[in-house]
XYZ file of C-alpha atoms in Angstrom:
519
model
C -33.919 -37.865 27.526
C -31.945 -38.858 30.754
C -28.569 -40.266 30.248
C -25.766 -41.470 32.557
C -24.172 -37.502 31.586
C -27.059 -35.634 32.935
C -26.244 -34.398 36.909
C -27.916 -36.977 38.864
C -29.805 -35.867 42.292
C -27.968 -37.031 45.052
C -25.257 -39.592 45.693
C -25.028 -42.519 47.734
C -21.770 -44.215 48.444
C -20.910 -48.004 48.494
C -18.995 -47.673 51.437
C -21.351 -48.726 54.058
C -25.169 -49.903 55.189
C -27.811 -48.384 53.534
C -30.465 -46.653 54.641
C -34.297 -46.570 53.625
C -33.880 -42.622 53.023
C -31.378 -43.884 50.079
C -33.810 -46.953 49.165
C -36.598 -43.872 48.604
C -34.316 -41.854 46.569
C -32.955 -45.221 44.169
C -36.770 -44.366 42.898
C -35.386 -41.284 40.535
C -31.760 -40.615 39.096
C -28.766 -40.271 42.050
C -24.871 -41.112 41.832
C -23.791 -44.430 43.174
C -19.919 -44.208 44.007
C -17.379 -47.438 43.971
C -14.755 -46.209 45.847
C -11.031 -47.209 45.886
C -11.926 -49.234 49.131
C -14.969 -51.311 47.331
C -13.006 -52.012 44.254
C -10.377 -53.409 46.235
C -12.721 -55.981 47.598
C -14.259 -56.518 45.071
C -11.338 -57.240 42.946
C -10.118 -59.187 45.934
C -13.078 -61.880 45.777
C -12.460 -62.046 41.876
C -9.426 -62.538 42.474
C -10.616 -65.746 45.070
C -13.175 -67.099 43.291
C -10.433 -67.539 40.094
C -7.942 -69.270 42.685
C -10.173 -71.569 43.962
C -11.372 -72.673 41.095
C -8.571 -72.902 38.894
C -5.812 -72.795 41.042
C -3.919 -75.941 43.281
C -6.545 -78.411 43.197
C -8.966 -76.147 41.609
C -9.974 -79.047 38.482
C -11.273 -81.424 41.654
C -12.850 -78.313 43.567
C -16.916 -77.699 42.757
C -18.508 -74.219 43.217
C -21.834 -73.702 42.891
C -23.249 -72.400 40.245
C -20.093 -71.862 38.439
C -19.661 -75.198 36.886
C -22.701 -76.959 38.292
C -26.536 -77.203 37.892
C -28.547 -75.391 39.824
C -31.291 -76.067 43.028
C -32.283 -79.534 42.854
C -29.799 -80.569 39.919
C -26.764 -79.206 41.589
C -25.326 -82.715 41.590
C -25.551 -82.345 37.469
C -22.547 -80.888 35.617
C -23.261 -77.178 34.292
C -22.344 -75.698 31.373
C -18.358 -75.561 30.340
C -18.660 -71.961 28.696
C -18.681 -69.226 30.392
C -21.218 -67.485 28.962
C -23.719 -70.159 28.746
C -23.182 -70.586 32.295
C -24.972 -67.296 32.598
C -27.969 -68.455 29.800
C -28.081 -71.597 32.407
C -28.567 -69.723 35.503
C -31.226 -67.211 34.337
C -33.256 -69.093 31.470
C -35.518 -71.382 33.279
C -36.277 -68.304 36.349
C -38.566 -66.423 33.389
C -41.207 -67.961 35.201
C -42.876 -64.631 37.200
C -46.114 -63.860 36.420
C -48.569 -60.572 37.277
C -48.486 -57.071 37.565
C -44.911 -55.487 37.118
C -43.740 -54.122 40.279
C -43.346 -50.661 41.048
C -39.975 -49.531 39.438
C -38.889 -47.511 42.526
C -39.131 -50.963 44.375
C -36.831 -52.541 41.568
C -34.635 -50.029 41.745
C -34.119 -49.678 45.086
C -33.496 -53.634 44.986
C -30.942 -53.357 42.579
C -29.341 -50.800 44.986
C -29.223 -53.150 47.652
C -27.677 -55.694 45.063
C -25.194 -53.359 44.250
C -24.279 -52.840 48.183
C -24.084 -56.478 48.777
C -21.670 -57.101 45.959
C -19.493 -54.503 46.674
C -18.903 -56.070 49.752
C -16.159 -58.607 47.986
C -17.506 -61.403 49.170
C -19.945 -62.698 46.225
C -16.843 -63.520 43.553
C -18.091 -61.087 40.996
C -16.192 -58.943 38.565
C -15.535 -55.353 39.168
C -17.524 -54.242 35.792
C -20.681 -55.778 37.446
C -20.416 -53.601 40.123
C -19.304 -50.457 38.017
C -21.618 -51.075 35.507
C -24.782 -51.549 38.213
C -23.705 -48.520 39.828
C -23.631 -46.825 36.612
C -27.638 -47.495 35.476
C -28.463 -45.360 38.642
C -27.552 -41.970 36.950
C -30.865 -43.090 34.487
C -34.128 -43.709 34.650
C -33.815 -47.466 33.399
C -35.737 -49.772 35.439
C -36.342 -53.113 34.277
C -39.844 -54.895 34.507
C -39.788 -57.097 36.736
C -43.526 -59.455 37.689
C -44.618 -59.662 41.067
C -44.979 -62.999 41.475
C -42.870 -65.901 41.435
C -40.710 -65.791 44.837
C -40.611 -68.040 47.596
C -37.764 -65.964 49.187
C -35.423 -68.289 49.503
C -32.267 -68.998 47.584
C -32.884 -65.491 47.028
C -35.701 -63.727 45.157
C -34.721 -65.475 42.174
C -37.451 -65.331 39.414
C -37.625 -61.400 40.255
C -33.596 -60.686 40.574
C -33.465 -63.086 37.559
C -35.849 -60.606 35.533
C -33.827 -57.738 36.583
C -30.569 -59.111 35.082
C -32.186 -60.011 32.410
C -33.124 -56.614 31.495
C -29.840 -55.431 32.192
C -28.349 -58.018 29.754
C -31.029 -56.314 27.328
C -33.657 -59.043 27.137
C -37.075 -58.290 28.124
C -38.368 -55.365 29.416
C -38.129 -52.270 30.957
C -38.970 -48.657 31.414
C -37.055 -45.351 30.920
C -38.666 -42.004 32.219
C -41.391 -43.948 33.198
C -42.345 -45.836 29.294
C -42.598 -49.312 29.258
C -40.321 -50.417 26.133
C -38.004 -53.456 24.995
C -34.984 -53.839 27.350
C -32.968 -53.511 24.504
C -34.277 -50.267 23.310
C -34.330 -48.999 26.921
C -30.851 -49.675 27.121
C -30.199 -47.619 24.168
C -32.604 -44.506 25.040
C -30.845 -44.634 29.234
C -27.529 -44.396 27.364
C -26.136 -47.959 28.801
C -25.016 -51.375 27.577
C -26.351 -54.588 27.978
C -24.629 -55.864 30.382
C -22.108 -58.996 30.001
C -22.260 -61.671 32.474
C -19.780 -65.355 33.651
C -22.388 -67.880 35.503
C -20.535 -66.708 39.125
C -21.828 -63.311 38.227
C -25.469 -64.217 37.063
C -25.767 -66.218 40.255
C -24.838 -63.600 42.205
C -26.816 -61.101 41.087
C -30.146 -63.745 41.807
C -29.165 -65.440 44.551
C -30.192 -62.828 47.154
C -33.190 -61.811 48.893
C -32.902 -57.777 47.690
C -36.112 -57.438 46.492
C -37.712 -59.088 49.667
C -35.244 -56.476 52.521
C -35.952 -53.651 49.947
C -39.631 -53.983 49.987
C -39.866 -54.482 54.228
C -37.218 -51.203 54.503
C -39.545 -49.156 52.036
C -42.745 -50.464 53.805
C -41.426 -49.702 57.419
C -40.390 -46.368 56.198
C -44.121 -45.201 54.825
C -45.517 -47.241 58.575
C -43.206 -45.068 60.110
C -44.358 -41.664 58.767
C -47.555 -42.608 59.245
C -47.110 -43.644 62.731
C -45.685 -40.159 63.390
C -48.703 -38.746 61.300
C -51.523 -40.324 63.202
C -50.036 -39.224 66.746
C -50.013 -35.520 65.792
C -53.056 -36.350 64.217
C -54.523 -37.628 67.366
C -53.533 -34.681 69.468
C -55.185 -32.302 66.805
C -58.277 -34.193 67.359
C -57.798 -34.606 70.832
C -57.425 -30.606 70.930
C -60.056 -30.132 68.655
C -62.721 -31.684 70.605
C -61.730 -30.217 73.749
C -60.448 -33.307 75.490
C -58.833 -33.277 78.599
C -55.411 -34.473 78.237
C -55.091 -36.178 81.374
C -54.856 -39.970 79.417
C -51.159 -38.538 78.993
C -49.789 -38.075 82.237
C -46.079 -39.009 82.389
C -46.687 -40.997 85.722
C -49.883 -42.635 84.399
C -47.392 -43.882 81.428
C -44.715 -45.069 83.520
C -46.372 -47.231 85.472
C -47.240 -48.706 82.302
C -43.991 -50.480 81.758
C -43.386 -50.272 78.246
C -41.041 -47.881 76.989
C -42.688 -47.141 73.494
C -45.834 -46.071 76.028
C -43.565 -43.572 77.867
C -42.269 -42.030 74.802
C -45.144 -41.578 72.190
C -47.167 -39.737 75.605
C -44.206 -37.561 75.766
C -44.103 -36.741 72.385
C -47.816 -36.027 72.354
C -47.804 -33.920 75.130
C -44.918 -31.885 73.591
C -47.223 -31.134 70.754
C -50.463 -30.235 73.200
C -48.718 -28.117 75.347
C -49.857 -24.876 75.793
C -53.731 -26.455 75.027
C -56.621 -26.255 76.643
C -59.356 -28.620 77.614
C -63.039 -27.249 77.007
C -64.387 -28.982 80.083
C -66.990 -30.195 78.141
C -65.966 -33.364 77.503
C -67.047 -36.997 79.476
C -64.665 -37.738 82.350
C -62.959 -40.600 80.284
C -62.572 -40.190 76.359
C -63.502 -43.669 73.572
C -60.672 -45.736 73.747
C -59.551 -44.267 70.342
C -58.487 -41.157 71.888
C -58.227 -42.452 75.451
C -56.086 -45.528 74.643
C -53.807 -43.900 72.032
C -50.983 -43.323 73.490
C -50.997 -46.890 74.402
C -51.654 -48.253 71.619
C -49.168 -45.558 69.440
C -46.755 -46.767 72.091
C -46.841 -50.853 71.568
C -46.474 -49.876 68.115
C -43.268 -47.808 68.499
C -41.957 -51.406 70.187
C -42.998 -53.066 67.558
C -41.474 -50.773 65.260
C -38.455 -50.624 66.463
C -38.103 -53.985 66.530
C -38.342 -54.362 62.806
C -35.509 -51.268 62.881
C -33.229 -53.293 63.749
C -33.993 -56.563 61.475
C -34.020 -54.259 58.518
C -30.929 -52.476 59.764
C -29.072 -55.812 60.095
C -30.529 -56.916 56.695
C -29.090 -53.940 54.922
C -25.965 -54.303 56.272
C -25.281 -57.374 55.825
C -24.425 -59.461 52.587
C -26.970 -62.079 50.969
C -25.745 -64.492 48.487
C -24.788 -68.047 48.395
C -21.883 -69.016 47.942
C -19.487 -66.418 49.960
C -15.948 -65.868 49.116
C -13.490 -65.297 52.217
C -9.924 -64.693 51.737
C -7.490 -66.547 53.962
C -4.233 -65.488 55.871
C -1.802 -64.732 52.880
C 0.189 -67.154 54.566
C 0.880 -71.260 53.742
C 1.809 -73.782 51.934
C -1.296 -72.582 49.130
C -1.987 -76.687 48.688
C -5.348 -77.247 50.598
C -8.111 -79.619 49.280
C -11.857 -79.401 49.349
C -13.021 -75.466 49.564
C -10.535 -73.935 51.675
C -6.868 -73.004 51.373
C -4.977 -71.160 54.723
C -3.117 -68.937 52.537
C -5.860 -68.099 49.629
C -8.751 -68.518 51.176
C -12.184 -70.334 51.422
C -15.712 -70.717 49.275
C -18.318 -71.112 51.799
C -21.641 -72.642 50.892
C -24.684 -71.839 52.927
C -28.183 -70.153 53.231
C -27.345 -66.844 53.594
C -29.997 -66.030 50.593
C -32.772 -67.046 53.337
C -35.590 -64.572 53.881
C -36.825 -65.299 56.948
C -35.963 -62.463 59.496
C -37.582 -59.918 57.261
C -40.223 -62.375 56.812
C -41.314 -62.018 60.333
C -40.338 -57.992 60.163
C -42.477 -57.634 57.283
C -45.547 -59.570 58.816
C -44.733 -57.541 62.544
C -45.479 -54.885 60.022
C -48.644 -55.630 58.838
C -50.319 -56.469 62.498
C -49.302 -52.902 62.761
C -50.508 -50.970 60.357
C -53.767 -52.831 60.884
C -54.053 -51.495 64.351
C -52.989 -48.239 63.266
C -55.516 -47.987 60.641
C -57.570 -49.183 62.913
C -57.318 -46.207 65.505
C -57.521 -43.984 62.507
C -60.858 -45.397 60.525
C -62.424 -45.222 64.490
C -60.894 -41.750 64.662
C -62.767 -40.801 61.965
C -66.112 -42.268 62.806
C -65.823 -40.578 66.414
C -65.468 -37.098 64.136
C -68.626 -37.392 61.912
C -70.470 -38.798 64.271
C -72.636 -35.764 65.964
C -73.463 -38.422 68.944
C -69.453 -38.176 69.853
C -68.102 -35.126 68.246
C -68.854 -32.104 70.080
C -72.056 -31.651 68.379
C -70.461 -31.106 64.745
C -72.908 -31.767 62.447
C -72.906 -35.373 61.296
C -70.778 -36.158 58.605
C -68.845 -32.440 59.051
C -71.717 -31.638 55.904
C -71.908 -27.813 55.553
C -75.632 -28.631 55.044
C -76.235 -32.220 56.355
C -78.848 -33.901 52.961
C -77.737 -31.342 50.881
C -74.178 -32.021 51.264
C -73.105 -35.187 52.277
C -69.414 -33.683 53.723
C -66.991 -36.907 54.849
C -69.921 -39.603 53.818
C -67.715 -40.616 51.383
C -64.202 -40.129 52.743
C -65.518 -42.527 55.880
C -66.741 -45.220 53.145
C -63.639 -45.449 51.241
C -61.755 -45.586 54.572
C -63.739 -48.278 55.936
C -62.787 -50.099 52.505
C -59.049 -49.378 53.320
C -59.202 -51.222 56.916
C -61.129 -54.161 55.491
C -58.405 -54.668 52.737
C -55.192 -53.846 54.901
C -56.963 -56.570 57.602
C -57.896 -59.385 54.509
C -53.627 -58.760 53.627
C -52.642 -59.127 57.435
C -52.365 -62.430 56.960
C -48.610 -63.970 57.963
C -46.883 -65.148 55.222
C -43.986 -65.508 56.885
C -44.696 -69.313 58.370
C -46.808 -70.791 55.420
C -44.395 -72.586 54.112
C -44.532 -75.055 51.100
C -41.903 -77.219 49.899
C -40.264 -77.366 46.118
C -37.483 -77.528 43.995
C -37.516 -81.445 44.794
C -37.615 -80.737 48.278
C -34.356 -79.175 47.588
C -36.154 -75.945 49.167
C -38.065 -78.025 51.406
C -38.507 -74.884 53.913
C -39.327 -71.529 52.104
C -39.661 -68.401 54.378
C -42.259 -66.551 51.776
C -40.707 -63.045 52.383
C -41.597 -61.880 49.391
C -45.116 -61.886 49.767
C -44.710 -60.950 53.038
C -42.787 -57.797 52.476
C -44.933 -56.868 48.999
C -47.788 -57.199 51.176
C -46.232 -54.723 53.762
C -45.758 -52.186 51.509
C -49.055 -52.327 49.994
C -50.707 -52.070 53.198
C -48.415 -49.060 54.310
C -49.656 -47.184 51.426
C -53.537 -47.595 52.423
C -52.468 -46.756 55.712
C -51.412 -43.252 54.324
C -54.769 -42.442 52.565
C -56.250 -43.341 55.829
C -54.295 -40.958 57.665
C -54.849 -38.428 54.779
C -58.610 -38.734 55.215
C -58.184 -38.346 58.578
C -56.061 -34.853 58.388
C -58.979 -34.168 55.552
C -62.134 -35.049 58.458
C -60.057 -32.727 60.968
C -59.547 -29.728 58.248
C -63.319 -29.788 57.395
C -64.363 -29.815 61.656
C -62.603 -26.599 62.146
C -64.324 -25.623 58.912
C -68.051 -26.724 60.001
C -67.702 -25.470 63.804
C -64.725 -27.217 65.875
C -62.784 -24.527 68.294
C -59.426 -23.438 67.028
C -56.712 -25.360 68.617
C -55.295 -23.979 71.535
C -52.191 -25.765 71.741
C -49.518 -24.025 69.172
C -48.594 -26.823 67.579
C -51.972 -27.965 66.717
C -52.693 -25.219 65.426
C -49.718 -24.912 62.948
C -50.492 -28.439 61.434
C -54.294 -27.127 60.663
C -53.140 -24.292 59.450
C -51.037 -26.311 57.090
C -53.825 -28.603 56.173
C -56.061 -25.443 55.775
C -53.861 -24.110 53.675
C -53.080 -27.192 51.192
C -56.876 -28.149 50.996
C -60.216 -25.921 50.592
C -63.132 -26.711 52.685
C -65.596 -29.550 51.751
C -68.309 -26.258 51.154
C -70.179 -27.341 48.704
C -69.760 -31.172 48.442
C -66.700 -32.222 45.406
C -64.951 -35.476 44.395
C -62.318 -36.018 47.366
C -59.937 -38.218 46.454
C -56.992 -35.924 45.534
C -58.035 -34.040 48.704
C -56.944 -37.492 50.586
C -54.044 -37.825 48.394
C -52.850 -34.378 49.319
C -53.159 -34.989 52.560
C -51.311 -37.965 52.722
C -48.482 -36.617 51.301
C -48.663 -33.423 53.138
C -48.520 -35.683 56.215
C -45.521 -37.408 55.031
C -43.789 -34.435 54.279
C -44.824 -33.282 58.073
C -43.837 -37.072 59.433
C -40.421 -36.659 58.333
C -36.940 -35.798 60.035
């Protein structure tokens, strides 16, 4: 059994933005470290929230959530304890429904939580924090449904599961069992966790789950961008094509700079090759058109860099906590005091840039598994191929080679297409019009990384079609590069010689790719 004493894998600090790299590795056991410097603010905003509330004026001041109703019934008087503030906030959010969610997506969530209140500007105690960071040296994930969010005033119903389970009511897993939240508690070596109604808020009122989700999904589109274009020159070099499609000026005069650079990555990895001269004068557009395509992709993707980026640094909860100038007379009215400092009500728990990221996302990988599906078909097909035999079968009828592969794959572009739906602007008002605008970044960024995932397998039976053409009759790369990622793929998967089931073949693949993709 893991507990909080076992040596954790890696560590991430608290100190500043987070990256997807340490969203990935929230999946298993790693330190979390509150540093002098994050206590301080965080023990600062405690500090706030307590003077505003109870301090000079404090009986006449309202804060949301602390002494109030919530959403629609705001305008209703909460609950005077405490504690039952906290029973008030999460109760009626045990509304998800579904599927849980992956635990490495909760996880890295809760992360994110952690980040954004150790920021100081949420009100929460320091224990919260501490005791967040804490649950990261397990393997305690809570359960949390996937559906429920309208990602906005935060991913509440999910965030509100997640507390829950932290508090011990519920469910979650540990080492990957799905138990009581209690009993998980007890085998991950933690305690439930202890919570005022500024804290449960806080810990709900953000849209973690809906950033986490878009950062995970644009890291797996990433890798798999960077997969298909070495993929695409090892085809390209494969076949014999002439690389002239890639010529730098050719690019330029393009325009787009995501066009200049993906052709000058892929010639880095075919130099040294060279064309058969048996090729057509111009290639399909799938090999042709790539580095175009590849290239408005890069824009695009870079693009929803810097959303995420901004989204991870920044702090989502409502409301915020600012300290003032330390200087005054410390008798202001209303929410804000010169010398202590101000409560700040707002919408900073709204979804909507990684809304659009997340749906960005999706047109994307439903281009690039696009390109790699047609990729593919050009490969088996003996018509375009080189004169391969069709389906790269050892013994086309009595083996069957890729027929399969290409089926499943054609099944992975209809289903990442049917999902590439925005979310992001279908809008539907609730809460008695309280939410009367709703970004739906939830779905959109679930969706993402769903669709990033088949995008994977597709490039994985795409590394798997190129493996079996050198097999059944394709030259040996002559570019060096080519011919060291076939030599890994060669190496991590036997030829298709006599026909077998193929789907941990793809799965191999795919994560031999990612493992390739990778910095």
């Amino acid at each position: 059994m893991l507990t909080p004493t076992d040596t954790p894998t890696d560590t991430v600090p608290l100190t500043g933005p987070l990256d997807a790299a340490a969203l990935r590795r929230a999946a298993l056991p790693l330190t979390v470290t509150v540093d002098e410097e994050a206590r301080a603010r965080v023990e600062r905003g405690r500090r706030l929230f307590h003077a505003l509330r109870h301090g000079p004026g404090g009986t006449d001041r309202r804060i949301y959530g602390a002494d109030t109703g919530f959403g629609a019934l705001v305008g209703y008087a909460g609950r005077t304890d405490d504690a039952d503030q906290c029973d008030n906030t999460l109760a009626h959010l045990g509304a998800g429904q579904g599927p849980d969610l992956p635990p490495g997506i909760v996880r890295a969530s809760l992360l994110l939580r952690t980040r954004s209140l150790a920021q100081g500007l949420s009100g929460v105690s320091a224990e919260v924090v501490d005791r967040l960071a804490a649950m990261f040296a397990t393997t305690f994930a809570p359960a949390v449904p996937r559906y429920g969010s309208v990602g906005a005033s935060g991913d509440l119903i999910p965030l509100a599961y997640a507390t829950q389970a932290l508090r011990g009511r519920g469910h979650a897993y540990v080492n990957g069992d799905r138990m009581p939240a209690g009993e998980a508690l007890t085998a991950a070596g933690l305690r439930p966790l202890a919570l005022d109604g500024r804290d449960a808020l806080a810990l709900v009122n953000g849209t973690s789950v809906t950033t986490a989700a878009t950062a995970l999904a644009l890291d797996a589109v990433r890798a798999a961008h960077r997969s298909l274009t070495a993929l695409t020159c090892l085809l390209t070099d494969l076949l014999g094509c002439d690389t002239g499609f890639l010529d730098a000026d050719l690019l330029r005069a393009y325009g787009h700079p995501g066009t200049v650079d993906v052709g000058g990555r892929m010639r880095r990895t075919l130099a040294g090759g060279t064309p058969s001269g048996t090729r057509p004068l111009q290639e399909p557009y799938s090999i042709r058109c790539a580095p175009q395509l590849l290239g408005a992709a890069e824009d695009a993707l870079r693009h929803v860099d810097g959303v995420v980026a901004a989204d991870l640094a920044g702090v989502s909860d409502n409301p915020l906590f600012f300290p003032g100038t330390g200087t005054g007379t410390g008798t202001g009215t209303g929410t804000e005091d010169a010398a202590v400092g101000k409560v700040v009500h707002g919408g900073n728990f709204f979804g909507q840039p990684a809304a659009f990221a997340a749906d960005l996302l999706a047109s994307v990988t439903a281009q690039l598994g696009n390109l790699a599906e047609r990729q593919l078909d050009l490969l088996v097909d003996p018509a375009r191929n080189g004169g391969l035999p069709p389906m790269l079968a050892t013994e086309p009828g009595a083996q069957h080679g890729l027929q399969g592969v290409q089926l499943a794959g054609t099944a992975f572009v209809a289903e990442i297409r049917r999902a590439a739906t925005p979310a992001g602007m279908q809008s539907l008002p609730t809460n008695l019009h309280n939410q009367d605008v709703v970004p739906f970044g939830t779905q959109a960024a679930l969706r993402a990384h769903d669709t990033a995932e088949l995008l994977g397998l597709l490039c994985g039976s795409l590394a798997l079609g190129l493996r079996q053409a050198a097999h059944v009759g394709a030259r040996r790369p002559t570019a060096p590069r080519c011919g060291e990622l076939l030599d890994s793929l060669a190496d991590a998967i036997p030829p298709v010689d006599p026909d077998r089931p193929l789907d941990s073949d793809v799965r191999a693949a795919a994560r031999l790719l990612v493992r390739y993709a990778r910095p």
